[in-house]
XYZ file of C-alpha atoms in Angstrom:
617
model
C 0.025 -23.328 18.938
C -2.280 -23.963 21.332
C -2.929 -27.062 22.142
C -3.995 -29.434 25.539
C -0.792 -30.577 27.614
C -0.403 -34.575 27.165
C -0.985 -36.856 30.039
C 2.416 -37.347 32.491
C 3.100 -40.677 30.836
C 3.096 -39.255 27.183
C 6.734 -40.661 26.097
C 9.236 -36.759 25.353
C 10.422 -36.830 22.030
C 13.991 -36.074 22.027
C 15.801 -32.948 22.703
C 16.794 -32.235 18.804
C 13.633 -32.227 17.590
C 13.123 -29.213 19.044
C 8.679 -29.675 19.083
C 6.509 -30.472 22.059
C 3.898 -33.574 21.660
C 0.716 -33.180 20.594
C -2.419 -34.673 21.632
C -4.232 -32.879 20.736
C -2.938 -31.120 17.737
C -4.821 -28.548 16.001
C -4.239 -28.357 12.128
C -5.303 -25.248 10.632
C -6.377 -24.746 7.053
C -4.540 -22.675 4.390
C -4.099 -19.508 5.386
C -4.665 -15.717 3.218
C -2.648 -13.153 3.261
C -3.437 -9.454 2.717
C -0.405 -7.383 2.515
C -0.469 -3.741 1.524
C 0.579 -1.621 -2.551
C 4.385 -2.935 -2.789
C 5.096 -3.216 0.949
C 5.203 -7.202 1.660
C 7.401 -7.116 4.547
C 3.802 -5.950 6.164
C 1.270 -8.785 6.486
C -1.575 -10.327 7.862
C -2.480 -14.646 8.501
C -5.310 -15.470 10.511
C -6.994 -19.433 10.507
C -8.599 -21.306 12.864
C -7.774 -24.171 14.978
C -9.595 -27.145 16.130
C -9.223 -30.513 17.406
C -10.835 -32.600 19.606
C -9.745 -31.294 22.818
C -9.891 -27.644 21.031
C -13.338 -27.619 20.349
C -12.531 -23.209 18.752
C -9.778 -20.967 19.001
C -8.940 -18.182 16.174
C -5.196 -17.178 16.537
C -4.425 -13.909 14.297
C -0.544 -13.219 13.603
C 0.035 -9.411 12.212
C 3.734 -8.638 10.940
C 4.832 -5.476 10.846
C 8.684 -5.266 9.880
C 10.182 -7.093 11.964
C 7.636 -7.694 15.103
C 4.601 -10.223 14.717
C 1.755 -9.477 17.259
C 0.502 -12.748 17.753
C -2.946 -12.543 19.173
C -5.190 -15.766 20.255
C -9.013 -15.268 21.363
C -12.018 -18.007 21.198
C -9.751 -20.504 23.186
C -12.934 -23.218 24.159
C -11.884 -26.417 25.668
C -14.327 -26.753 28.243
C -13.226 -31.314 28.416
C -9.804 -30.633 28.532
C -8.839 -32.023 32.376
C -4.810 -31.334 31.228
C -4.127 -27.476 30.227
C -4.048 -25.983 28.023
C -0.945 -24.499 26.231
C -0.214 -21.993 23.864
C 3.475 -22.482 23.174
C 5.377 -19.036 21.869
C 8.560 -21.703 21.098
C 9.905 -24.954 21.428
C 13.906 -24.694 20.447
C 17.378 -25.652 20.832
C 18.828 -23.887 23.857
C 21.785 -20.661 22.337
C 23.182 -18.630 24.991
C 21.169 -17.213 27.965
C 17.601 -16.764 29.167
C 16.822 -13.814 30.646
C 13.193 -12.658 32.346
C 11.718 -8.770 32.647
C 9.866 -8.662 34.906
C 8.186 -5.639 36.925
C 11.238 -6.418 40.028
C 12.969 -6.659 37.327
C 15.793 -8.717 34.993
C 16.918 -12.163 35.620
C 18.517 -15.362 34.652
C 16.151 -18.455 33.706
C 17.446 -22.196 33.451
C 14.778 -24.511 35.336
C 11.221 -23.908 34.783
C 9.766 -20.721 36.603
C 6.412 -18.744 35.586
C 7.282 -15.324 36.992
C 4.676 -12.586 37.833
C 3.887 -9.869 35.808
C 6.019 -11.614 33.376
C 7.627 -8.629 31.012
C 9.928 -9.555 28.118
C 11.322 -12.923 27.995
C 14.837 -12.804 25.846
C 16.617 -15.522 24.291
C 18.731 -15.826 21.106
C 18.635 -12.899 20.381
C 14.867 -13.223 20.117
C 12.598 -10.573 21.884
C 8.941 -11.840 23.439
C 7.393 -9.200 24.825
C 3.280 -8.649 26.952
C 1.471 -5.829 26.213
C 1.088 -5.323 29.732
C 1.495 -8.450 32.087
C 1.571 -11.964 32.121
C 1.772 -13.978 34.586
C 1.354 -17.558 33.217
C 4.477 -18.294 31.016
C 6.157 -21.008 31.711
C 9.593 -20.650 31.024
C 12.199 -23.254 30.790
C 16.240 -23.342 29.891
C 16.704 -26.928 31.366
C 17.920 -29.684 29.429
C 15.498 -32.746 28.694
C 16.673 -35.438 28.323
C 14.496 -38.519 24.936
C 15.616 -40.970 21.682
C 14.678 -40.882 18.098
C 13.382 -44.555 18.642
C 10.367 -43.452 19.916
C 9.381 -40.425 17.433
C 11.145 -43.494 14.172
C 11.540 -46.963 15.463
C 14.160 -47.310 12.823
C 16.177 -44.881 14.786
C 18.407 -45.113 17.866
C 17.255 -46.216 21.128
C 20.637 -43.764 23.062
C 19.463 -41.228 24.282
C 20.019 -37.574 23.991
C 20.426 -35.338 26.738
C 20.039 -31.149 25.381
C 19.316 -27.609 26.210
C 15.548 -27.083 25.539
C 14.410 -22.885 25.878
C 10.381 -23.369 26.439
C 8.432 -20.667 26.136
C 4.659 -21.388 26.316
C 1.163 -19.793 28.469
C -1.383 -21.657 30.619
C -4.944 -21.154 30.104
C -5.778 -24.117 32.572
C -8.417 -26.839 32.184
C -11.216 -26.905 30.990
C -10.809 -23.545 29.381
C -14.104 -21.110 27.878
C -13.393 -18.268 25.612
C -9.648 -18.354 27.124
C -6.722 -15.768 24.928
C -3.680 -14.273 24.033
C -1.543 -11.255 23.207
C 2.116 -11.179 22.397
C 5.257 -9.746 20.251
C 7.892 -11.100 18.812
C 11.094 -8.790 17.706
C 13.924 -10.670 16.568
C 17.630 -9.265 16.120
C 17.086 -7.462 19.895
C 19.704 -7.363 22.142
C 18.937 -8.592 25.798
C 20.209 -5.278 27.382
C 17.644 -3.068 24.814
C 14.398 -4.751 26.168
C 13.143 -3.034 28.455
C 13.811 -0.136 26.429
C 11.636 -1.577 22.217
C 8.749 0.922 22.078
C 6.312 -1.712 22.647
C 2.803 0.193 23.223
C 3.742 1.551 19.447
C 1.287 -1.391 19.173
C -2.119 -1.534 20.087
C -3.675 -4.279 20.246
C -7.733 -3.409 19.382
C -9.295 -6.256 19.640
C -9.193 -9.948 20.842
C -12.034 -11.078 21.032
C -13.896 -13.645 18.640
C -15.458 -11.518 16.317
C -12.534 -9.141 15.993
C -8.253 -9.737 16.343
C -7.306 -6.044 15.332
C -3.362 -3.955 16.376
C -2.585 -1.389 15.132
C 1.016 -0.260 14.573
C 0.602 3.341 16.139
C 3.992 4.784 14.177
C 3.150 3.702 10.692
C -1.302 4.367 11.006
C -1.859 1.229 10.025
C -4.023 -1.170 11.509
C -4.917 -5.057 11.006
C -7.675 -6.163 11.374
C -9.495 -9.454 11.161
C -12.883 -10.155 11.015
C -13.890 -13.429 12.373
C -17.603 -12.533 11.626
C -19.852 -8.707 10.700
C -17.619 -6.487 12.987
C -16.203 -2.186 13.339
C -12.967 -1.676 14.574
C -10.814 0.933 14.469
C -12.977 3.405 11.354
C -13.122 -0.409 9.612
C -16.554 -2.143 8.937
C -16.647 -6.126 7.118
C -20.173 -6.829 6.869
C -18.177 -10.729 6.015
C -15.279 -12.786 7.478
C -12.044 -10.753 5.832
C -8.112 -9.470 6.644
C -7.613 -6.456 6.132
C -4.698 -3.905 6.440
C -5.300 0.098 6.317
C -2.615 2.588 5.919
C -3.259 5.972 6.383
C -0.902 8.909 6.534
C -0.879 12.892 5.276
C -1.725 12.131 1.436
C -2.462 8.844 1.203
C -5.256 5.907 1.402
C -4.447 2.316 1.799
C -6.605 -0.686 1.934
C -5.677 -4.516 1.124
C -8.639 -7.196 1.785
C -9.038 -10.885 0.699
C -11.096 -13.700 1.729
C -9.222 -16.110 4.484
C -11.763 -18.334 3.989
C -11.807 -18.909 0.093
C -15.131 -19.654 0.680
C -16.990 -16.546 -0.262
C -18.377 -16.691 -3.736
C -20.249 -13.500 -3.515
C -18.570 -10.352 -2.058
C -16.610 -8.249 1.148
C -18.557 -5.015 1.346
C -15.420 -2.790 4.020
C -16.458 1.128 4.903
C -14.108 3.060 6.109
C -15.680 5.675 8.757
C -13.558 8.635 6.943
C -14.147 10.059 3.530
C -10.942 9.923 1.260
C -10.698 12.536 -1.601
C -9.925 9.950 -4.909
C -9.192 6.692 -5.719
C -5.989 6.181 -7.378
C -6.123 2.481 -8.081
C -8.065 -0.150 -7.221
C -7.619 -4.436 -7.990
C -9.936 -5.582 -10.562
C -13.233 -6.908 -8.679
C -12.967 -3.646 -6.374
C -15.421 -1.758 -6.946
C -15.762 1.778 -5.005
C -19.477 2.279 -4.138
C -18.559 5.759 -2.630
C -15.675 8.093 -1.158
C -17.982 10.460 0.945
C -19.104 10.397 3.953
C -17.821 7.303 4.120
C -15.571 5.500 2.049
C -17.189 2.131 0.853
C -15.878 -0.633 -1.617
C -16.646 -3.813 -2.631
C -14.656 -6.828 -3.095
C -16.162 -9.246 -5.542
C -14.571 -12.749 -3.858
C -15.891 -15.136 -6.182
C -12.972 -17.109 -7.747
C -10.434 -15.021 -5.608
C -9.302 -18.371 -3.423
C -8.063 -15.598 -0.800
C -5.812 -13.297 -2.740
C -5.253 -9.604 -1.740
C -7.431 -7.162 -2.685
C -5.518 -3.749 -3.423
C -6.806 0.133 -3.510
C -5.223 3.631 -3.715
C -6.561 6.601 -2.069
C -5.672 10.176 -1.963
C -7.335 12.523 0.433
C -6.876 15.323 -0.946
C -8.678 16.706 -3.090
C -8.177 17.455 -6.961
C -4.427 17.069 -6.357
C -4.128 14.214 -8.810
C -5.832 13.517 -12.486
C -6.186 10.521 -14.441
C -4.816 10.612 -18.153
C -6.556 8.705 -20.157
C -3.638 7.540 -22.753
C -5.094 5.036 -26.276
C -2.744 2.843 -27.373
C -0.712 3.217 -30.885
C -0.609 0.224 -31.446
C -2.555 -3.321 -30.741
C -2.380 -6.864 -31.920
C -2.207 -10.786 -31.349
C -0.822 -14.062 -32.346
C -1.624 -16.865 -33.152
C 0.695 -19.447 -32.953
C -2.205 -22.411 -34.649
C -1.429 -19.635 -37.737
C 2.046 -18.378 -36.466
C 2.661 -16.334 -40.049
C -0.751 -14.648 -39.693
C -0.855 -11.062 -38.799
C -3.620 -10.028 -36.161
C -3.359 -5.932 -36.162
C -6.866 -5.497 -37.149
C -8.514 -7.106 -36.180
C -11.396 -6.249 -34.214
C -10.442 -8.775 -30.602
C -6.716 -8.786 -28.656
C -7.018 -12.777 -27.864
C -5.857 -14.874 -24.882
C -5.696 -18.887 -24.347
C -3.414 -21.414 -23.809
C -3.403 -24.978 -24.238
C 0.137 -26.683 -23.241
C -1.476 -29.856 -25.158
C -1.793 -28.701 -28.474
C -0.053 -26.643 -30.882
C -2.876 -24.504 -32.394
C -4.689 -22.855 -29.488
C -2.303 -20.966 -27.836
C -3.319 -17.156 -28.519
C -1.181 -13.724 -26.450
C -2.080 -10.024 -27.747
C 0.004 -7.270 -27.871
C -0.038 -3.333 -27.341
C 1.729 -0.449 -27.145
C 0.486 2.944 -25.857
C 2.649 6.110 -26.896
C 3.408 8.635 -23.190
C 3.177 12.377 -23.778
C 6.134 14.412 -23.968
C 6.353 16.214 -20.266
C 4.062 13.669 -19.033
C 4.854 13.595 -14.941
C 5.799 10.589 -12.844
C 2.821 8.813 -12.431
C 1.291 7.533 -8.695
C -0.606 4.982 -10.674
C -0.761 3.653 -14.444
C -3.237 1.263 -14.907
C -4.172 -0.779 -18.409
C -7.445 -1.047 -18.924
C -9.384 -3.641 -21.213
C -12.700 -5.138 -21.499
C -13.520 -9.134 -21.809
C -16.108 -9.046 -24.759
C -16.405 -13.150 -24.928
C -14.796 -14.945 -22.165
C -15.203 -18.586 -21.656
C -14.166 -20.740 -18.630
C -11.206 -17.665 -18.416
C -8.086 -18.188 -16.339
C -5.154 -15.739 -15.088
C -4.241 -13.994 -17.645
C -1.279 -11.782 -16.424
C 1.312 -9.007 -18.298
C 4.364 -8.599 -18.884
C 6.065 -4.907 -20.402
C 7.796 -5.798 -23.755
C 10.819 -4.013 -25.509
C 9.938 -0.267 -27.022
C 10.360 -0.860 -30.896
C 10.306 -5.138 -31.093
C 7.264 -5.479 -32.297
C 4.819 -3.682 -35.738
C 0.622 -3.539 -35.230
C 0.951 -4.631 -39.073
C 4.247 -7.218 -38.892
C 4.106 -8.938 -35.889
C 3.190 -12.136 -35.834
C 3.634 -15.341 -33.656
C 6.525 -16.915 -35.534
C 8.398 -13.079 -34.610
C 6.609 -12.100 -31.360
C 9.255 -10.247 -29.050
C 10.011 -12.411 -25.937
C 8.640 -10.664 -22.427
C 11.469 -8.529 -20.909
C 10.160 -8.169 -17.418
C 7.740 -10.135 -14.657
C 4.330 -10.028 -14.397
C 2.946 -6.701 -12.529
C 0.017 -7.796 -12.655
C -2.685 -10.930 -12.306
C -6.306 -11.454 -12.364
C -9.082 -13.406 -14.383
C -11.512 -11.867 -16.955
C -15.321 -11.780 -17.084
C -17.185 -10.954 -20.146
C -18.080 -6.455 -19.966
C -16.052 -6.586 -16.568
C -13.348 -3.574 -17.044
C -9.696 -4.602 -16.135
C -7.390 -2.520 -14.008
C -4.261 -4.224 -13.589
C -1.102 -2.321 -12.521
C 1.361 -1.157 -14.764
C 2.928 0.892 -12.947
C 6.730 -1.160 -12.233
C 6.607 -1.449 -16.031
C 5.953 2.343 -16.928
C 8.134 3.991 -13.828
C 10.443 1.606 -15.846
C 10.398 3.156 -19.000
C 13.369 4.219 -20.854
C 11.553 5.011 -23.563
C 8.565 7.346 -23.702
C 6.596 4.755 -25.450
C 4.990 1.553 -23.147
C 5.063 -2.170 -24.588
C 2.581 -4.633 -22.905
C 1.746 -8.206 -23.601
C -1.486 -10.163 -22.563
C -1.109 -14.028 -21.342
C -2.637 -16.300 -20.395
C -1.280 -18.136 -17.495
C -3.241 -21.440 -16.413
C -5.082 -23.341 -19.097
C -8.389 -24.151 -18.475
C -10.758 -26.301 -20.166
C -11.801 -23.553 -22.308
C -10.157 -20.569 -21.523
C -10.719 -18.143 -24.711
C -11.253 -15.473 -24.002
C -11.170 -11.713 -26.742
C -10.735 -8.187 -25.940
C -11.740 -5.548 -27.578
C -9.249 -3.990 -29.353
C -8.660 -0.537 -30.658
C -10.177 -1.458 -33.937
C -13.202 -2.421 -31.742
C -16.335 -0.599 -33.519
C -17.416 0.326 -29.774
C -15.380 2.863 -28.708
C -15.925 2.418 -25.444
C -14.083 -0.849 -24.788
C -10.999 0.334 -26.634
C -7.706 -0.429 -24.256
C -6.712 2.068 -22.374
C -3.902 3.167 -19.818
C -5.083 5.079 -17.277
C -1.772 7.350 -16.013
C -2.814 9.103 -11.985
C -0.759 12.414 -12.068
C -0.265 14.269 -9.522
C -1.319 18.270 -10.181
C 0.306 21.388 -10.374
C -0.493 23.420 -7.366
C -1.808 26.349 -9.392
C -4.477 23.666 -11.221
C -5.532 22.811 -8.311
C -6.011 26.335 -7.026
C -7.728 27.192 -10.449
C -10.016 24.079 -9.386
C -10.452 25.284 -6.260
C -11.653 28.872 -6.819
C -12.795 28.766 -9.886
C -14.832 25.295 -9.950
C -16.533 24.262 -13.900
C -15.141 28.207 -15.115
C -11.251 26.392 -13.766
C -10.346 25.778 -17.519
C -11.439 29.367 -19.487
C -8.102 31.012 -20.302
C -10.398 33.479 -20.225
C -11.315 33.710 -17.041
C -8.947 30.665 -14.986
C -5.950 31.595 -17.719
C -2.420 32.709 -15.656
C -2.713 36.079 -17.515
C -6.381 37.140 -16.654
C -7.328 39.239 -14.166
C -11.468 38.589 -13.844
C -11.808 40.068 -10.787
C -10.173 43.547 -12.967
C -7.880 44.888 -10.086
C -4.995 45.102 -12.644
C -3.133 41.708 -11.442
C -3.292 38.584 -13.273
C -4.338 34.771 -11.984
C -0.469 33.837 -11.432
C 0.613 37.018 -9.257
C -2.822 36.959 -7.197
C -1.646 32.534 -6.724
C 2.341 33.254 -6.034
C 0.821 35.845 -3.285
C -1.643 34.064 -2.165
C -4.595 36.344 -3.418
C -8.535 35.398 -4.094
C -8.632 36.846 -7.909
C -12.151 36.484 -7.464
C -12.286 39.695 -5.058
C -10.508 42.689 -6.735
C -7.221 43.210 -4.416
C -3.363 44.114 -4.099
C -1.137 42.725 -3.097
C -0.288 43.537 0.956
C 2.701 44.772 -0.275
C 4.823 47.911 1.493
C 7.852 49.418 1.597
C 9.609 51.903 4.283
C 13.056 53.269 4.405
C 16.163 51.994 6.759
C 17.969 53.952 8.884
C 21.170 54.089 10.505
C 24.373 53.766 8.565
C 24.557 51.993 4.559
C 21.307 53.054 4.032
C 18.384 50.840 2.486
C 14.928 50.299 1.560
C 12.856 46.956 2.994
C 10.485 45.399 0.106
C 8.327 43.169 2.300
C 5.968 40.999 0.468
C 3.458 37.751 0.250
C 5.546 34.103 -0.500
C 2.509 31.751 -1.593
C 4.164 28.205 -0.245
C 2.235 26.597 -2.901
C 3.907 29.207 -5.725
C 7.371 27.683 -4.206
C 6.266 23.934 -5.001
C 5.372 24.719 -8.762
C 8.852 26.857 -8.804
C 8.077 30.241 -9.572
C 10.808 32.254 -9.666
C 10.376 35.393 -7.419
C 12.571 37.537 -7.659
C 12.700 41.507 -6.423
C 14.191 44.238 -8.665
C 14.696 47.645 -8.947
C 15.088 50.546 -11.343
C 16.122 54.706 -10.663
C 14.268 55.616 -14.013
C 11.351 52.783 -14.752
C 12.824 52.559 -18.057
C 13.017 49.103 -19.974
C 15.805 47.466 -19.752
C 17.256 49.115 -16.339
C 15.456 46.830 -13.571
C 18.228 44.772 -12.017
C 18.103 42.822 -9.104
C 21.795 44.154 -7.601
C 22.539 44.392 -3.794
C 19.298 42.613 -2.571
C 19.178 39.944 0.020
C 16.262 38.290 1.513
C 15.026 37.195 4.835
C 12.005 35.305 5.319
C 10.164 37.497 8.575
C 6.856 35.315 8.588
C 4.899 32.333 7.874
C 1.437 30.632 8.507
C 2.049 27.651 6.861
C 0.375 28.875 3.409
C 2.547 32.125 2.909
C 5.965 33.591 3.747
C 6.255 37.425 4.443
C 9.602 37.549 3.107
C 11.365 40.890 3.273
C 14.190 42.381 0.761
C 16.552 45.091 1.692
C 17.312 47.759 -1.110
C 19.928 49.151 -1.975
C 18.909 52.976 -1.994
C 22.363 54.709 -4.046
C 23.301 57.967 -4.895
C 19.366 58.719 -6.983
C 16.757 60.889 -5.021
C 13.961 58.176 -6.318
C 13.750 54.860 -6.867
C 11.606 52.389 -7.886
C 11.360 48.039 -6.369
C 9.030 45.415 -8.278
C 8.136 42.409 -7.812
C 8.674 39.731 -11.152
C 6.644 36.429 -10.702
C 7.922 33.747 -13.566
C 6.972 30.281 -14.077
C 9.198 27.264 -14.512
């Protein structure tokens, strides 16, 4: 907290309270946190501090696992005649206080302001200053006070205890002050000098943008106090943003920390992506290349986090759309009536009456052999939405209901927590994350229940069911699954003809060179240019005569589980081929294709034939 220091005559709080006396304390509004998908340990919180003496200060706290990076900027207190302080911590003393400076480490008791301060350690917690700090005051002195000074019903007896205190002094009449520091719990004092402070880079810390990057995780957390750009991220409005990128995926999380933006936030990333895996309802991908542009509708979002995930390798994933095999809604006002043939899936919650609540159920069959998805989304289209409240989707047990038999009275209870929430809007197709429910399946049928979580004045919402006459509005389950390497290869090599088996099928030979597409893929060749695999046979010398057969082996083929078997025969007669006595070694690797050398015994025959057999799993 940044605050103006009290006058010297101010009565101190008792040591047990471990709280600095506040003359001009700021009261931050509720903060909004942006969190990447399924990584709840990482978050970003920002708020503005104001008080009669502290005109303005931006505070940003980014959490990367156990490490908190705190940034402060735009600290302005032109009327302050006492020092303006940022308190990092004030607590009861627990063990030694150690300070690390450019000159070495030392133990602290009485208040000191070390020059070139690099870190402070107390109670297995490390406080680190990027670069060094010369305005930090550290103390472990005894403080005296009484509970009576803060509560007239308490004792006037003097309480004396040791207090750890660490604060930064910005001076008086502050203009555009700032600070930055890291806090890491669970760090021993002996490990302070080796702590990877440089792994956390402060990218910007000013009145417009505060941003820090976890270099090891390639993750950036940025608070935009106005339109701005940092680390290839551009925001057109106030926003809290977390961006993570690895070799395969890009993950984006955005929230409106003001909770007052009634329009939208536009985020533009300097680099392109290959495609969208999934995005929360309210996020619209405007372009994926040459830059990525995502617009977030923030009206009535109340600071919630919007998350999207993209893939970086072209054609690496495909979306499989599955239609429901059953859907229906139930109604407490007609508890024994079945609505399985209704063209709508109704949702509403009324807590003051038992005649208006409705819930909807859907079942989706997962085809046999479906690959493990990286995303799964329930897509529904509201055709009617009055004063919509928050809706949620939960799994229900498979086989616990039927489309023609379900009623309010016999409806199954959800079997798990809500995996997604959203606020529906007419004609705006929802995209709700149900991946946890899909990954948790023990069978091949996904059953879901859609409910209203909070009542509104008239919260009736009707989604189009599978019985709706408008097929484009029907519910669907969208699974994003990885493509096989050979499927990617076909798209890259045959483009629009990739789905034509006469051209791109595994047994086709479009270039007429006598090698099928499967063999061309397996050996790293071009299927549209006549060529032969660069295999070679050499006769070995010395004892234990042998042949050496060298062939190219595609690493993409290995990733697809292709079988590569070198065989020999002396007669070429069917059934005479053998793998006996063959050993293989990798003699080269260019990152895409391996060169494999197979040693083959010569045997006693005057001739020996060798072949490479490639098979699919």
